[in-house]
Amino acid sequence: MALPTFQPVGARRTVQDQVYSQLREALISGVFEAGESFTISALAEKFNTSHMPIREALRRLAAENALRISTSGTAYVPAIDVAEFLDITRARGIIEPAAADLAFDTLRTRQGELQALQTRHEAEGLAGRISAMLGANRDFHFFIYEAADSPVLVSQIENLWLRSGAYVRFLSDRMGELLKTSYAQDFAKYHKIMLDALAEGDREKFRDTVYGDILATQSLLADVLQGGN
């Protein structure tokens, strides 16, 4: 397994917090495949730290259901599970539109910033830069959710995205081929409809389109999962 290039930890935050933050970001971004494992010693070497902060960071991530810990102490990314994926997206379909509804008035004053994120997302996808496209997609969505000014909701959404990381990786490994098909014409359409809804001042359309985007991703990934199993 090729670990990502983690940054050495410093002293301004606790070592455990820095390890946890970097691992969490890697998991959300789909760096690790489902079933992928890594040992405390390997991570300690990567982070240039002792075993203790690694162990504690892994325990925190396991408590968030982002990782599993085997009886031997090895951490691993949970296997792909269609039922779990559907449950995660069902929860997303409840929480994320609610956050979007709360954010609507603020976003009406920040449409240019959201448009810029959408432009970057579409450009990266059309250029075939899948990792950058997925990163831009995340930035687009969290720009919306953070505008809700609800740290509790954002924390819950982050946890759902954290638990979706392996599914994102599974999809990203196949997205390059999808973008060579007619899918390339429509992959950003929900983002564009959201922007139209903001411009029109249509709160209901905006909220419903956030939900529609989640359902579309669910359908796409379900199709890919079924094709890959």
mmCIF file of C-alpha atoms in Angstrom:
data_model
loop_
_atom_site.group_PDB
_atom_site.id
_atom_site.type_symbol
_atom_site.label_atom_id
_atom_site.label_comp_id
_atom_site.label_asym_id
_atom_site.label_seq_id
_atom_site.Cartn_x
_atom_site.Cartn_y
_atom_site.Cartn_z
ATOM 1 C CA MET A 1 0.000 0.000 0.000
ATOM 2 C CA ALA A 2 1.350 3.437 -0.943
ATOM 3 C CA LEU A 3 0.568 5.876 1.838
ATOM 4 C CA PRO A 4 -0.077 9.522 0.922
ATOM 5 C CA THR A 5 2.578 12.136 1.649
ATOM 6 C CA PHE A 6 1.669 13.199 5.171
ATOM 7 C CA GLN A 7 3.226 16.303 6.662
ATOM 8 C CA PRO A 8 5.519 16.039 9.707
ATOM 9 C CA VAL A 9 3.668 17.086 12.837
ATOM 10 C CA GLY A 10 4.558 20.257 14.701
ATOM 11 C CA ALA A 11 4.146 21.579 18.199
ATOM 12 C CA ARG A 12 1.355 24.167 17.993
ATOM 13 C CA ARG A 13 -1.377 21.528 18.121
ATOM 14 C CA THR A 14 -1.182 18.214 19.890
ATOM 15 C CA VAL A 15 0.515 15.521 17.874
ATOM 16 C CA GLN A 16 -2.571 13.324 18.142
ATOM 17 C CA ASP A 17 -4.803 16.093 16.762
ATOM 18 C CA GLN A 18 -2.521 16.652 13.793
ATOM 19 C CA VAL A 19 -2.324 12.957 12.977
ATOM 20 C CA TYR A 20 -6.087 12.617 13.344
ATOM 21 C CA SER A 21 -6.770 15.665 11.155
ATOM 22 C CA GLN A 22 -4.561 14.479 8.311
ATOM 23 C CA LEU A 23 -5.859 10.921 8.386
ATOM 24 C CA ARG A 24 -9.444 12.189 8.531
ATOM 25 C CA GLU A 25 -8.893 14.427 5.508
ATOM 26 C CA ALA A 26 -7.325 11.542 3.578
ATOM 27 C CA LEU A 27 -10.294 9.304 4.373
ATOM 28 C CA ILE A 28 -12.876 11.940 3.360
ATOM 29 C CA SER A 29 -10.996 12.530 0.111
ATOM 30 C CA GLY A 30 -11.075 8.848 -0.799
ATOM 31 C CA VAL A 31 -7.310 8.323 -0.583
ATOM 32 C CA PHE A 32 -7.775 4.838 0.861
ATOM 33 C CA GLU A 33 -9.546 1.943 -0.806
ATOM 34 C CA ALA A 34 -12.135 -0.193 0.952
ATOM 35 C CA GLY A 35 -10.389 -2.965 2.840
ATOM 36 C CA GLU A 36 -7.035 -1.187 2.798
ATOM 37 C CA SER A 37 -5.069 -1.620 6.020
ATOM 38 C CA PHE A 38 -2.138 0.078 7.648
ATOM 39 C CA THR A 39 -0.197 -0.556 10.818
ATOM 40 C CA ILE A 40 0.612 1.787 13.650
ATOM 41 C CA SER A 41 4.334 1.373 12.987
ATOM 42 C CA ALA A 42 3.991 2.284 9.296
ATOM 43 C CA LEU A 43 1.974 5.402 10.113
ATOM 44 C CA ALA A 44 4.353 6.373 12.919
ATOM 45 C CA GLU A 45 7.205 6.259 10.430
ATOM 46 C CA LYS A 46 5.268 8.367 7.919
ATOM 47 C CA PHE A 47 4.329 10.979 10.504
ATOM 48 C CA ASN A 48 7.746 10.811 12.178
ATOM 49 C CA THR A 49 6.197 10.368 15.593
ATOM 50 C CA SER A 50 5.738 7.743 18.295
ATOM 51 C CA HIS A 51 3.106 5.007 18.290
ATOM 52 C CA MET A 52 0.865 6.564 20.950
ATOM 53 C CA PRO A 53 -0.600 9.498 18.959
ATOM 54 C CA ILE A 54 -1.151 7.195 15.988
ATOM 55 C CA ARG A 55 -2.978 4.683 18.155
ATOM 56 C CA GLU A 56 -5.208 7.353 19.695
ATOM 57 C CA ALA A 57 -5.981 8.964 16.312
ATOM 58 C CA LEU A 58 -6.985 5.579 14.904
ATOM 59 C CA ARG A 59 -9.237 4.956 17.899
ATOM 60 C CA ARG A 60 -10.967 8.293 17.312
ATOM 61 C CA LEU A 61 -11.544 7.448 13.662
ATOM 62 C CA ALA A 62 -12.826 3.992 14.580
ATOM 63 C CA ALA A 63 -15.266 5.637 17.015
ATOM 64 C CA GLU A 64 -16.571 7.680 14.068
ATOM 65 C CA ASN A 65 -17.025 4.441 12.063
ATOM 66 C CA ALA A 66 -14.473 5.610 9.511
ATOM 67 C CA LEU A 67 -12.105 2.729 10.343
ATOM 68 C CA ARG A 68 -12.217 -0.698 11.895
ATOM 69 C CA ILE A 69 -9.554 -2.087 14.225
ATOM 70 C CA SER A 70 -8.756 -5.793 13.930
ATOM 71 C CA THR A 71 -8.001 -8.002 16.939
ATOM 72 C CA SER A 72 -4.303 -7.714 16.026
ATOM 73 C CA GLY A 73 -4.522 -3.920 16.274
ATOM 74 C CA THR A 74 -4.277 -3.252 12.541
ATOM 75 C CA ALA A 75 -6.554 -0.465 11.282
ATOM 76 C CA TYR A 76 -8.409 -0.925 8.038
ATOM 77 C CA VAL A 77 -10.994 0.842 5.905
ATOM 78 C CA PRO A 78 -14.380 -0.923 6.089
ATOM 79 C CA ALA A 79 -15.339 -3.063 3.135
ATOM 80 C CA ILE A 80 -17.840 -1.832 0.564
ATOM 81 C CA ASP A 81 -21.368 -2.505 1.784
ATOM 82 C CA VAL A 82 -24.272 -1.462 -0.434
ATOM 83 C CA ALA A 83 -26.782 -1.428 2.429
ATOM 84 C CA GLU A 84 -24.510 0.835 4.494
ATOM 85 C CA PHE A 85 -23.943 3.119 1.527
ATOM 86 C CA LEU A 86 -27.692 3.490 1.000
ATOM 87 C CA ASP A 87 -28.163 4.238 4.698
ATOM 88 C CA ILE A 88 -25.448 6.907 4.597
ATOM 89 C CA THR A 89 -26.974 8.590 1.564
ATOM 90 C CA ARG A 90 -30.443 8.430 3.132
ATOM 91 C CA ALA A 91 -29.069 10.350 6.119
ATOM 92 C CA ARG A 92 -27.346 12.807 3.783
ATOM 93 C CA GLY A 93 -30.658 13.350 2.018
ATOM 94 C CA ILE A 94 -32.181 14.492 5.304
ATOM 95 C CA ILE A 95 -29.366 16.611 6.735
ATOM 96 C CA GLU A 96 -27.773 18.307 3.731
ATOM 97 C CA PRO A 97 -30.944 19.855 2.260
ATOM 98 C CA ALA A 98 -31.729 21.191 5.747
ATOM 99 C CA ALA A 99 -28.328 22.849 5.907
ATOM 100 C CA ALA A 100 -28.811 24.236 2.395
ATOM 101 C CA ASP A 101 -32.144 25.735 3.417
ATOM 102 C CA LEU A 102 -30.505 27.487 6.367
ATOM 103 C CA ALA A 103 -27.700 28.744 4.122
ATOM 104 C CA PHE A 104 -29.923 30.086 1.357
ATOM 105 C CA ASP A 105 -30.129 33.747 2.378
ATOM 106 C CA THR A 106 -26.390 33.997 2.987
ATOM 107 C CA LEU A 107 -25.604 32.291 -0.304
ATOM 108 C CA ARG A 108 -27.753 34.785 -2.163
ATOM 109 C CA THR A 109 -25.073 37.357 -1.341
ATOM 110 C CA ARG A 110 -22.197 35.052 -2.288
ATOM 111 C CA GLN A 111 -23.297 33.628 -5.622
ATOM 112 C CA GLY A 112 -20.082 34.656 -7.372
ATOM 113 C CA GLU A 113 -17.958 32.601 -4.986
ATOM 114 C CA LEU A 114 -20.148 29.548 -5.413
ATOM 115 C CA GLN A 115 -20.109 30.000 -9.198
ATOM 116 C CA ALA A 116 -16.307 30.055 -9.155
ATOM 117 C CA LEU A 117 -16.252 26.743 -7.294
ATOM 118 C CA GLN A 118 -18.672 25.236 -9.813
ATOM 119 C CA THR A 119 -16.560 26.490 -12.721
ATOM 120 C CA ARG A 120 -13.484 24.829 -11.205
ATOM 121 C CA HIS A 121 -15.405 21.595 -10.572
ATOM 122 C CA GLU A 122 -16.600 21.384 -14.162
ATOM 123 C CA ALA A 123 -13.231 22.311 -15.651
ATOM 124 C CA GLU A 124 -11.393 19.675 -13.630
ATOM 125 C CA GLY A 125 -13.909 17.014 -14.645
ATOM 126 C CA LEU A 126 -13.772 17.834 -18.338
ATOM 127 C CA ALA A 127 -9.964 17.807 -18.177
ATOM 128 C CA GLY A 128 -10.073 14.330 -16.652
ATOM 129 C CA ARG A 129 -8.406 15.399 -13.422
ATOM 130 C CA ILE A 130 -10.607 13.206 -11.249
ATOM 131 C CA SER A 131 -9.004 13.803 -7.862
ATOM 132 C CA ALA A 132 -9.118 17.572 -8.377
ATOM 133 C CA MET A 133 -12.716 17.317 -9.609
ATOM 134 C CA LEU A 134 -13.801 15.443 -6.493
ATOM 135 C CA GLY A 135 -11.995 17.976 -4.329
ATOM 136 C CA ALA A 136 -13.770 20.818 -6.100
ATOM 137 C CA ASN A 137 -17.089 19.034 -5.659
ATOM 138 C CA ARG A 138 -16.476 18.786 -1.944
ATOM 139 C CA ASP A 139 -15.477 22.465 -1.764
ATOM 140 C CA PHE A 140 -18.683 23.427 -3.583
ATOM 141 C CA HIS A 141 -20.907 21.483 -1.199
ATOM 142 C CA PHE A 142 -19.186 22.534 1.999
ATOM 143 C CA PHE A 143 -19.237 26.173 0.925
ATOM 144 C CA ILE A 144 -23.028 25.754 0.991
ATOM 145 C CA TYR A 145 -23.194 23.881 4.278
ATOM 146 C CA GLU A 146 -20.806 26.166 6.136
ATOM 147 C CA ALA A 147 -22.922 29.149 5.072
ATOM 148 C CA ALA A 148 -25.687 27.656 7.247
ATOM 149 C CA ASP A 149 -23.685 28.853 10.267
ATOM 150 C CA SER A 150 -24.455 25.619 12.117
ATOM 151 C CA PRO A 151 -21.315 23.855 13.375
ATOM 152 C CA VAL A 152 -23.457 20.963 14.633
ATOM 153 C CA LEU A 153 -24.966 20.295 11.201
ATOM 154 C CA VAL A 154 -21.604 20.682 9.452
ATOM 155 C CA SER A 155 -20.030 18.229 11.895
ATOM 156 C CA GLN A 156 -22.735 15.667 11.130
ATOM 157 C CA ILE A 157 -22.321 16.162 7.389
ATOM 158 C CA GLU A 158 -18.548 15.814 7.669
ATOM 159 C CA ASN A 159 -19.005 12.513 9.477
ATOM 160 C CA LEU A 160 -21.267 11.200 6.722
ATOM 161 C CA TRP A 161 -18.744 12.232 4.079
ATOM 162 C CA LEU A 162 -15.987 10.648 6.180
ATOM 163 C CA ARG A 163 -17.851 7.354 6.160
ATOM 164 C CA SER A 164 -18.369 7.720 2.391
ATOM 165 C CA GLY A 165 -14.653 8.026 1.601
ATOM 166 C CA ALA A 166 -14.134 4.441 0.448
ATOM 167 C CA TYR A 167 -17.174 4.735 -1.835
ATOM 168 C CA VAL A 168 -15.796 7.960 -3.292
ATOM 169 C CA ARG A 169 -12.530 6.163 -4.023
ATOM 170 C CA PHE A 170 -14.400 3.263 -5.620
ATOM 171 C CA LEU A 171 -16.253 5.685 -7.882
ATOM 172 C CA SER A 172 -13.228 7.860 -8.669
ATOM 173 C CA ASP A 173 -11.330 4.827 -9.955
ATOM 174 C CA ARG A 174 -14.048 4.504 -12.626
ATOM 175 C CA MET A 175 -14.957 8.144 -13.177
ATOM 176 C CA GLY A 176 -12.336 8.710 -15.864
ATOM 177 C CA GLU A 177 -14.080 6.275 -18.166
ATOM 178 C CA LEU A 178 -17.529 7.663 -17.352
ATOM 179 C CA LEU A 179 -16.394 11.160 -18.346
ATOM 180 C CA LYS A 180 -15.530 9.827 -21.798
ATOM 181 C CA THR A 181 -19.208 8.987 -22.316
ATOM 182 C CA SER A 182 -22.368 11.076 -22.505
ATOM 183 C CA TYR A 183 -22.164 11.396 -18.718
ATOM 184 C CA ALA A 184 -19.706 14.277 -19.292
ATOM 185 C CA GLN A 185 -22.586 16.432 -20.547
ATOM 186 C CA ASP A 186 -24.559 16.154 -17.318
ATOM 187 C CA PHE A 187 -22.195 15.499 -14.409
ATOM 188 C CA ALA A 188 -22.387 19.141 -13.220
ATOM 189 C CA LYS A 189 -26.045 19.786 -13.992
ATOM 190 C CA TYR A 190 -27.291 19.778 -10.388
ATOM 191 C CA HIS A 191 -24.721 22.365 -9.382
ATOM 192 C CA LYS A 192 -25.881 24.566 -12.245
ATOM 193 C CA ILE A 193 -29.516 24.199 -11.215
ATOM 194 C CA MET A 194 -28.581 25.173 -7.650
ATOM 195 C CA LEU A 195 -26.948 28.330 -8.975
ATOM 196 C CA ASP A 196 -30.020 29.077 -11.092
ATOM 197 C CA ALA A 197 -32.232 28.639 -8.029
ATOM 198 C CA LEU A 198 -30.105 31.110 -6.073
ATOM 199 C CA ALA A 199 -30.290 33.641 -8.898
ATOM 200 C CA GLU A 200 -34.074 33.196 -9.037
ATOM 201 C CA GLY A 201 -34.456 33.443 -5.274
ATOM 202 C CA ASP A 202 -36.176 30.045 -5.267
ATOM 203 C CA ARG A 203 -35.374 28.498 -1.885
ATOM 204 C CA GLU A 204 -37.464 25.351 -2.430
ATOM 205 C CA LYS A 205 -35.856 24.623 -5.790
ATOM 206 C CA PHE A 206 -32.416 25.092 -4.258
ATOM 207 C CA ARG A 207 -33.113 22.744 -1.355
ATOM 208 C CA ASP A 208 -34.741 20.143 -3.600
ATOM 209 C CA THR A 209 -31.819 20.227 -6.035
ATOM 210 C CA VAL A 210 -29.338 19.553 -3.241
ATOM 211 C CA TYR A 211 -31.432 16.482 -2.468
ATOM 212 C CA GLY A 212 -31.578 15.555 -6.150
ATOM 213 C CA ASP A 213 -27.806 15.763 -6.421
ATOM 214 C CA ILE A 214 -27.420 13.316 -3.543
ATOM 215 C CA LEU A 215 -29.896 10.896 -5.131
ATOM 216 C CA ALA A 216 -28.117 11.134 -8.489
ATOM 217 C CA THR A 217 -24.771 10.296 -6.900
ATOM 218 C CA GLN A 218 -26.410 7.430 -5.021
ATOM 219 C CA SER A 219 -27.853 6.051 -8.244
ATOM 220 C CA LEU A 220 -24.571 6.397 -10.119
ATOM 221 C CA LEU A 221 -22.504 4.752 -7.420
ATOM 222 C CA ALA A 222 -25.066 1.981 -6.920
ATOM 223 C CA ASP A 223 -24.830 1.208 -10.634
ATOM 224 C CA VAL A 224 -21.028 1.157 -10.479
ATOM 225 C CA LEU A 225 -21.045 -1.003 -7.351
ATOM 226 C CA GLN A 226 -23.374 -3.512 -8.947
ATOM 227 C CA GLY A 227 -21.238 -3.551 -12.070
ATOM 228 C CA GLY A 228 -18.104 -4.053 -10.018
ATOM 229 C CA ASN A 229 -19.393 -6.850 -7.781
#
